[in-house]
């Protein structure tokens, strides 16, 4: 997941990215939407809190945690 960029850093459109995967008008637009760059800090905080809450008890989260524990000793 992405978070809003600090205004002192270059934006995605001015960063001078030369990667082929960033060419095309929809690519940058979709990336900005996914990174929630057009929402307020409060909206972003609420979104992230809801995302964490909804995934904490998710079966896929529990399965992934179990996988990490078995393969890497991490939980």
Short mmCIF file of N, CA, C and O in Angstrom, two decimals, residues 64-75:
data_model
loop_
_atom_site.label_atom_id
_atom_site.label_comp_id
_atom_site.label_asym_id
_atom_site.label_seq_id
_atom_site.Cartn_x
_atom_site.Cartn_y
_atom_site.Cartn_z
N UNK A 64 -1.24 -16.63 6.41
CA UNK A 64 0.06 -16.05 6.07
C UNK A 64 0.96 -15.97 7.31
O UNK A 64 2.16 -16.25 7.23
N UNK A 65 0.38 -15.57 8.44
CA UNK A 65 1.16 -15.53 9.68
C UNK A 65 1.69 -16.92 10.03
O UNK A 65 2.84 -17.08 10.44
N UNK A 66 0.84 -17.96 9.85
CA UNK A 66 1.28 -19.33 10.10
C UNK A 66 2.39 -19.75 9.16
O UNK A 66 3.37 -20.40 9.57
N UNK A 67 2.27 -19.38 7.90
CA UNK A 67 3.31 -19.67 6.91
C UNK A 67 4.63 -19.00 7.30
O UNK A 67 5.69 -19.63 7.27
N UNK A 68 4.57 -17.73 7.67
CA UNK A 68 5.78 -17.02 8.08
C UNK A 68 6.41 -17.65 9.32
O UNK A 68 7.64 -17.76 9.41
N UNK A 69 5.58 -18.07 10.24
CA UNK A 69 6.11 -18.71 11.46
C UNK A 69 6.81 -20.03 11.12
O UNK A 69 7.93 -20.29 11.58
N UNK A 70 6.16 -20.83 10.28
CA UNK A 70 6.74 -22.14 9.93
C UNK A 70 8.00 -22.01 9.09
O UNK A 70 8.95 -22.76 9.26
N UNK A 71 8.03 -21.07 8.16
CA UNK A 71 9.17 -20.97 7.25
C UNK A 71 10.30 -20.09 7.75
O UNK A 71 11.45 -20.30 7.41
N UNK A 72 9.96 -19.08 8.56
CA UNK A 72 10.98 -18.11 8.97
C UNK A 72 11.06 -17.87 10.46
O UNK A 72 11.89 -17.08 10.92
N UNK A 73 10.17 -18.49 11.22
CA UNK A 73 10.15 -18.24 12.66
C UNK A 73 9.66 -16.86 13.02
O UNK A 73 9.97 -16.34 14.08
N UNK A 74 8.91 -16.24 12.09
CA UNK A 74 8.41 -14.87 12.27
C UNK A 74 6.91 -14.91 12.53
O UNK A 74 6.18 -15.63 11.88
N UNK A 75 6.45 -14.09 13.45
CA UNK A 75 5.02 -13.93 13.61
C UNK A 75 4.66 -12.57 14.06
O UNK A 75 5.29 -11.80 14.56
#
